[in-house]
Amino acid sequence: DIQMTQSPSSLSASVGDRVTLSCRASQSISTYLNWYQQKPGKAPKVLIYAASSLQSGVPSRFSGSGSGTDFTLTISSLQPEDFATYYCQQSYSTPFFTFGPGTKVDIK
Amino acid sequence: QVQLVQSGAEVKKPGASVRVSCKAFGYTFTDYDMHWVRQAPGQGLEWMGWINPSSGGVNYSEKLQGRVTMTRDTSISAAYMELSSLRSDDTAVYYCGREGSGSYSGAFDIWGQGTVVTVSS
């Protein structure tokens, strides 16, 4: 099974900050990596698919990078609506998918 | 409008079974794989399994194999997830999620609103 880890587990940041979240796979997954944002009481929403492709309608301040085992989600200038939990998910071992444990971004 | 609409909240006793439905609107149901994901209170997302609505083919997580069954009814564009022998740690929000196709393959681009399942004696 492919295991996913995320770091940090939580972080505090201010509006306007540049924020970088990390995700690591237990084996190479090429670019089969997706990022989701989840707000309390809501379903997750896909932000980035295939490691670096921006989902339609998602603000351009979100970007993804990486391949193999190490991936990054960057928010270039944190906005009030970006405070949420972010999950990575591998789709390399389709159809057996795995999510990371999440990174919670809250207000400093 | 493309959307997935799930059935309402359930309260079940330990040992019982629960069935959650997920109805698809605004797209051809058989063109996209459907996955189920759950989230225990205050916890992360757990992938449960997958169904191919066209063929009915399924795959389940090892953890839930033997207790989970995923089916579909193409006549009404609905997918179902049944979980048996419920335990207190099955208390969670259960989501259905559509897997995108083509470049979006592997990503869940449409999600249901979630169904709260509470297991309590």
Tab-separated table of C-alpha atoms in Angstrom:
chain	number	residue	atom	x	y	z
A	1	ASP	CA	0.000	0.000	0.000
A	2	ILE	CA	1.135	3.528	-0.744
A	3	GLN	CA	1.241	5.675	2.386
A	4	MET	CA	0.953	9.452	2.269
A	5	THR	CA	2.354	11.856	4.847
A	6	GLN	CA	1.863	15.620	5.090
A	7	SER	CA	3.791	18.292	6.901
A	8	PRO	CA	3.269	20.265	8.932
A	9	SER	CA	0.099	18.867	10.528
A	10	SER	CA	-0.976	22.431	11.224
A	11	LEU	CA	0.294	25.931	10.738
A	12	SER	CA	-0.691	29.438	11.693
A	13	ALA	CA	-0.331	32.177	9.112
A	14	SER	CA	-1.470	35.704	8.385
A	15	VAL	CA	-3.428	37.111	5.464
A	16	GLY	CA	-0.971	37.877	2.683
A	17	ASP	CA	1.589	35.258	3.744
A	18	ARG	CA	3.109	32.810	1.281
A	19	VAL	CA	2.331	29.327	2.531
A	20	THR	CA	3.935	26.046	1.490
A	21	LEU	CA	2.454	22.662	2.364
A	22	SER	CA	4.285	19.372	1.809
A	23	CYS	CA	3.132	15.892	0.904
A	24	ARG	CA	5.283	12.783	0.631
A	25	ALA	CA	4.484	9.352	-0.806
A	26	SER	CA	5.996	6.117	0.488
A	27	GLN	CA	7.000	5.183	-3.071
A	28	SER	CA	7.214	6.950	-6.385
A	29	ILE	CA	3.819	7.985	-7.724
A	30	SER	CA	5.032	10.004	-10.717
A	31	THR	CA	2.615	12.977	-10.860
A	32	TYR	CA	-0.494	11.056	-9.771
A	33	LEU	CA	-1.133	13.482	-6.938
A	34	ASN	CA	-4.150	15.677	-6.221
A	35	TRP	CA	-4.771	18.399	-3.625
A	36	TYR	CA	-8.074	19.195	-1.892
A	37	GLN	CA	-9.302	21.961	0.365
A	38	GLN	CA	-11.903	21.207	3.016
A	39	LYS	CA	-13.740	23.709	5.196
A	40	PRO	CA	-15.619	22.663	8.350
A	41	GLY	CA	-18.902	20.929	7.613
A	42	LYS	CA	-18.286	20.891	3.858
A	43	ALA	CA	-17.205	18.309	1.314
A	44	PRO	CA	-13.632	18.536	0.016
A	45	LYS	CA	-12.972	20.533	-3.132
A	46	VAL	CA	-10.251	19.669	-5.650
A	47	LEU	CA	-7.697	22.438	-6.163
A	48	ILE	CA	-4.859	20.779	-8.068
A	49	TYR	CA	-4.844	17.567	-10.104
A	50	ALA	CA	-1.945	15.661	-11.664
A	51	ALA	CA	0.445	17.412	-9.244
A	52	SER	CA	0.461	20.808	-10.948
A	53	SER	CA	-2.719	21.396	-12.980
A	54	LEU	CA	-5.068	24.012	-11.573
A	55	GLN	CA	-8.714	22.923	-11.417
A	56	SER	CA	-11.044	25.208	-13.347
A	57	GLY	CA	-12.353	28.044	-11.186
A	58	VAL	CA	-9.602	27.776	-8.567
A	59	PRO	CA	-7.711	31.036	-7.937
A	60	SER	CA	-4.259	31.284	-9.465
A	61	ARG	CA	-2.669	31.936	-6.061
A	62	PHE	CA	-2.799	28.164	-5.619
A	63	SER	CA	-0.076	26.142	-7.319
A	64	GLY	CA	1.277	22.625	-7.100
A	65	SER	CA	4.620	21.084	-7.905
A	66	GLY	CA	6.610	17.905	-7.511
A	67	SER	CA	6.931	14.399	-8.875
A	68	GLY	CA	8.060	11.022	-7.639
A	69	THR	CA	7.665	11.084	-3.874
A	70	ASP	CA	7.748	14.772	-2.878
A	71	PHE	CA	5.054	17.321	-3.616
A	72	THR	CA	4.218	20.870	-2.616
A	73	LEU	CA	1.096	23.014	-2.549
A	74	THR	CA	1.827	26.732	-2.454
A	75	ILE	CA	-0.576	29.556	-1.694
A	76	SER	CA	1.175	32.683	-2.898
A	77	SER	CA	-0.798	35.204	-0.839
A	78	LEU	CA	-3.090	33.727	1.799
A	79	GLN	CA	-6.645	35.076	1.757
A	80	PRO	CA	-9.244	34.910	4.553
A	81	GLU	CA	-11.225	32.254	2.658
A	82	ASP	CA	-8.142	29.999	2.448
A	83	PHE	CA	-8.187	29.044	6.121
A	84	ALA	CA	-9.068	25.368	5.879
A	85	THR	CA	-7.604	21.878	5.941
A	86	TYR	CA	-5.672	20.663	2.914
A	87	TYR	CA	-5.345	17.026	1.881
A	88	CYS	CA	-3.172	15.359	-0.714
A	89	GLN	CA	-4.345	12.160	-2.430
A	90	GLN	CA	-2.477	9.676	-4.597
A	91	SER	CA	-4.124	8.085	-7.620
A	92	TYR	CA	-1.105	6.099	-8.816
A	93	SER	CA	-2.377	2.788	-7.459
A	94	THR	CA	-5.758	3.196	-9.145
A	95	PRO	CA	-8.407	2.368	-8.148
A	96	PHE	CA	-6.941	2.040	-4.641
A	97	PHE	CA	-6.520	5.638	-3.600
A	98	THR	CA	-5.005	7.065	-0.420
A	99	PHE	CA	-5.298	10.433	1.278
A	100	GLY	CA	-2.704	12.128	3.402
A	101	PRO	CA	-3.608	13.035	7.014
A	102	GLY	CA	-4.091	16.715	6.166
A	103	THR	CA	-2.602	20.098	7.071
A	104	LYS	CA	-4.783	22.586	8.908
A	105	VAL	CA	-4.122	26.227	8.079
A	106	ASP	CA	-5.450	28.677	10.630
A	107	ILE	CA	-5.181	32.343	11.444
A	108	LYS	CA	-2.156	33.591	13.344
B	1	GLN	CA	-26.103	21.319	-13.058
B	2	VAL	CA	-23.696	18.501	-12.292
B	3	GLN	CA	-24.240	17.319	-8.747
B	4	LEU	CA	-24.387	14.323	-6.449
B	5	VAL	CA	-27.195	14.208	-3.903
B	6	GLN	CA	-26.922	11.820	-0.976
B	7	SER	CA	-29.524	10.340	1.340
B	8	GLY	CA	-30.175	11.694	4.799
B	9	ALA	CA	-28.587	11.100	8.166
B	10	GLU	CA	-28.829	7.684	9.803
B	11	VAL	CA	-28.622	6.464	13.383
B	12	LYS	CA	-27.876	2.775	13.789
B	13	LYS	CA	-27.177	0.363	16.617
B	14	PRO	CA	-23.934	-1.634	16.779
B	15	GLY	CA	-24.144	-4.746	14.635
B	16	ALA	CA	-26.707	-3.271	12.246
B	17	SER	CA	-26.202	-2.317	8.598
B	18	VAL	CA	-26.586	1.015	6.842
B	19	ARG	CA	-27.146	1.862	3.194
B	20	VAL	CA	-26.307	5.289	1.819
B	21	SER	CA	-27.441	6.402	-1.619
B	22	CYS	CA	-25.844	8.865	-4.009
B	23	LYS	CA	-27.904	10.137	-6.948
B	24	ALA	CA	-26.198	11.732	-9.937
B	25	PHE	CA	-27.607	14.683	-11.852
B	26	GLY	CA	-26.456	16.620	-14.890
B	27	TYR	CA	-24.140	14.080	-16.496
B	28	THR	CA	-24.117	10.554	-17.901
B	29	PHE	CA	-23.873	8.385	-14.803
B	30	THR	CA	-22.159	5.462	-16.520
B	31	ASP	CA	-19.345	7.580	-17.950
B	32	TYR	CA	-17.581	8.228	-14.611
B	33	ASP	CA	-16.338	5.982	-11.820
B	34	MET	CA	-17.757	6.616	-8.337
B	35	HIS	CA	-15.832	6.415	-5.101
B	36	TRP	CA	-16.851	6.453	-1.456
B	37	VAL	CA	-14.860	8.304	1.202
B	38	ARG	CA	-15.590	8.653	4.903
B	39	GLN	CA	-14.476	11.039	7.617
B	40	ALA	CA	-14.751	10.249	11.305
B	41	PRO	CA	-15.352	13.194	13.660
B	42	GLY	CA	-12.268	15.418	13.779
B	43	GLN	CA	-10.322	13.024	11.558
B	44	GLY	CA	-9.025	12.928	7.992
B	45	LEU	CA	-10.406	11.418	4.811
B	46	GLU	CA	-10.478	7.643	4.371
B	47	TRP	CA	-10.959	6.077	0.934
B	48	MET	CA	-13.441	3.207	1.150
B	49	GLY	CA	-13.816	1.849	-2.349
B	50	TRP	CA	-14.860	2.327	-5.947
B	51	ILE	CA	-17.554	1.228	-8.332
B	52	ASN	CA	-17.613	1.398	-12.103
B	53	PRO	CA	-21.244	2.346	-12.799
B	54	SER	CA	-21.099	0.975	-16.318
B	55	SER	CA	-19.857	-2.538	-15.543
B	56	GLY	CA	-20.688	-2.734	-11.834
B	57	GLY	CA	-17.082	-3.668	-11.117
B	58	VAL	CA	-15.917	-2.817	-7.592
B	59	ASN	CA	-12.796	-2.572	-5.465
B	60	TYR	CA	-12.783	-2.092	-1.713
B	61	SER	CA	-10.183	-0.984	0.795
B	62	GLU	CA	-8.535	-3.880	2.598
B	63	LYS	CA	-9.688	-2.469	5.913
B	64	LEU	CA	-13.385	-2.674	4.955
B	65	GLN	CA	-13.299	-5.754	2.720
B	66	GLY	CA	-15.995	-8.146	3.852
B	67	ARG	CA	-18.181	-5.452	5.463
B	68	VAL	CA	-18.736	-3.015	2.594
B	69	THR	CA	-20.771	-3.527	-0.564
B	70	MET	CA	-21.094	-0.998	-3.378
B	71	THR	CA	-23.825	-1.288	-5.984
B	72	ARG	CA	-25.552	0.892	-8.526
B	73	ASP	CA	-28.872	1.286	-10.319
B	74	THR	CA	-28.236	2.765	-13.745
B	75	SER	CA	-31.979	3.242	-14.399
B	76	ILE	CA	-32.066	6.021	-11.808
B	77	SER	CA	-28.382	7.079	-11.905
B	78	ALA	CA	-27.771	6.082	-8.314
B	79	ALA	CA	-24.884	4.499	-6.448
B	80	TYR	CA	-25.204	2.779	-3.088
B	81	MET	CA	-22.807	1.972	-0.269
B	82	GLU	CA	-23.829	-0.587	2.343
B	83	LEU	CA	-21.762	-1.143	5.461
B	84	SER	CA	-22.586	-4.073	7.742
B	85	SER	CA	-21.689	-5.144	11.281
B	86	LEU	CA	-21.512	-1.520	12.318
B	87	ARG	CA	-19.272	-0.491	15.216
B	88	SER	CA	-18.942	2.780	17.069
B	89	ASP	CA	-15.832	3.650	15.075
B	90	ASP	CA	-17.902	3.594	11.875
B	91	THR	CA	-19.503	6.828	13.064
B	92	ALA	CA	-18.550	9.277	10.338
B	93	VAL	CA	-19.647	11.455	7.462
B	94	TYR	CA	-19.829	9.349	4.317
B	95	TYR	CA	-19.222	11.000	0.947
B	96	CYS	CA	-19.603	9.825	-2.620
B	97	GLY	CA	-17.209	11.373	-5.100
B	98	ARG	CA	-17.092	11.290	-8.888
B	99	GLU	CA	-13.721	10.519	-10.396
B	100	GLY	CA	-12.865	12.796	-13.287
B	101	SER	CA	-12.006	11.434	-16.699
B	102	GLY	CA	-9.148	12.075	-19.092
B	103	SER	CA	-6.639	14.509	-17.613
B	104	TYR	CA	-8.757	14.654	-14.462
B	105	SER	CA	-8.601	10.908	-13.965
B	106	GLY	CA	-7.817	10.023	-10.390
B	107	ALA	CA	-9.169	13.242	-8.933
B	108	PHE	CA	-12.594	13.561	-7.353
B	109	ASP	CA	-14.096	16.530	-9.145
B	110	ILE	CA	-17.673	16.340	-7.843
B	111	TRP	CA	-18.655	15.372	-4.285
B	112	GLY	CA	-21.945	14.641	-2.606
B	113	GLN	CA	-22.983	16.741	0.367
B	114	GLY	CA	-22.157	13.981	2.828
B	115	THR	CA	-24.319	11.653	4.942
B	116	VAL	CA	-23.839	11.503	8.700
B	117	VAL	CA	-23.969	7.964	10.053
B	118	THR	CA	-24.030	7.619	13.823
B	119	VAL	CA	-23.549	4.227	15.447
B	120	SER	CA	-24.735	4.207	19.021
B	121	SER	CA	-26.477	1.845	21.399
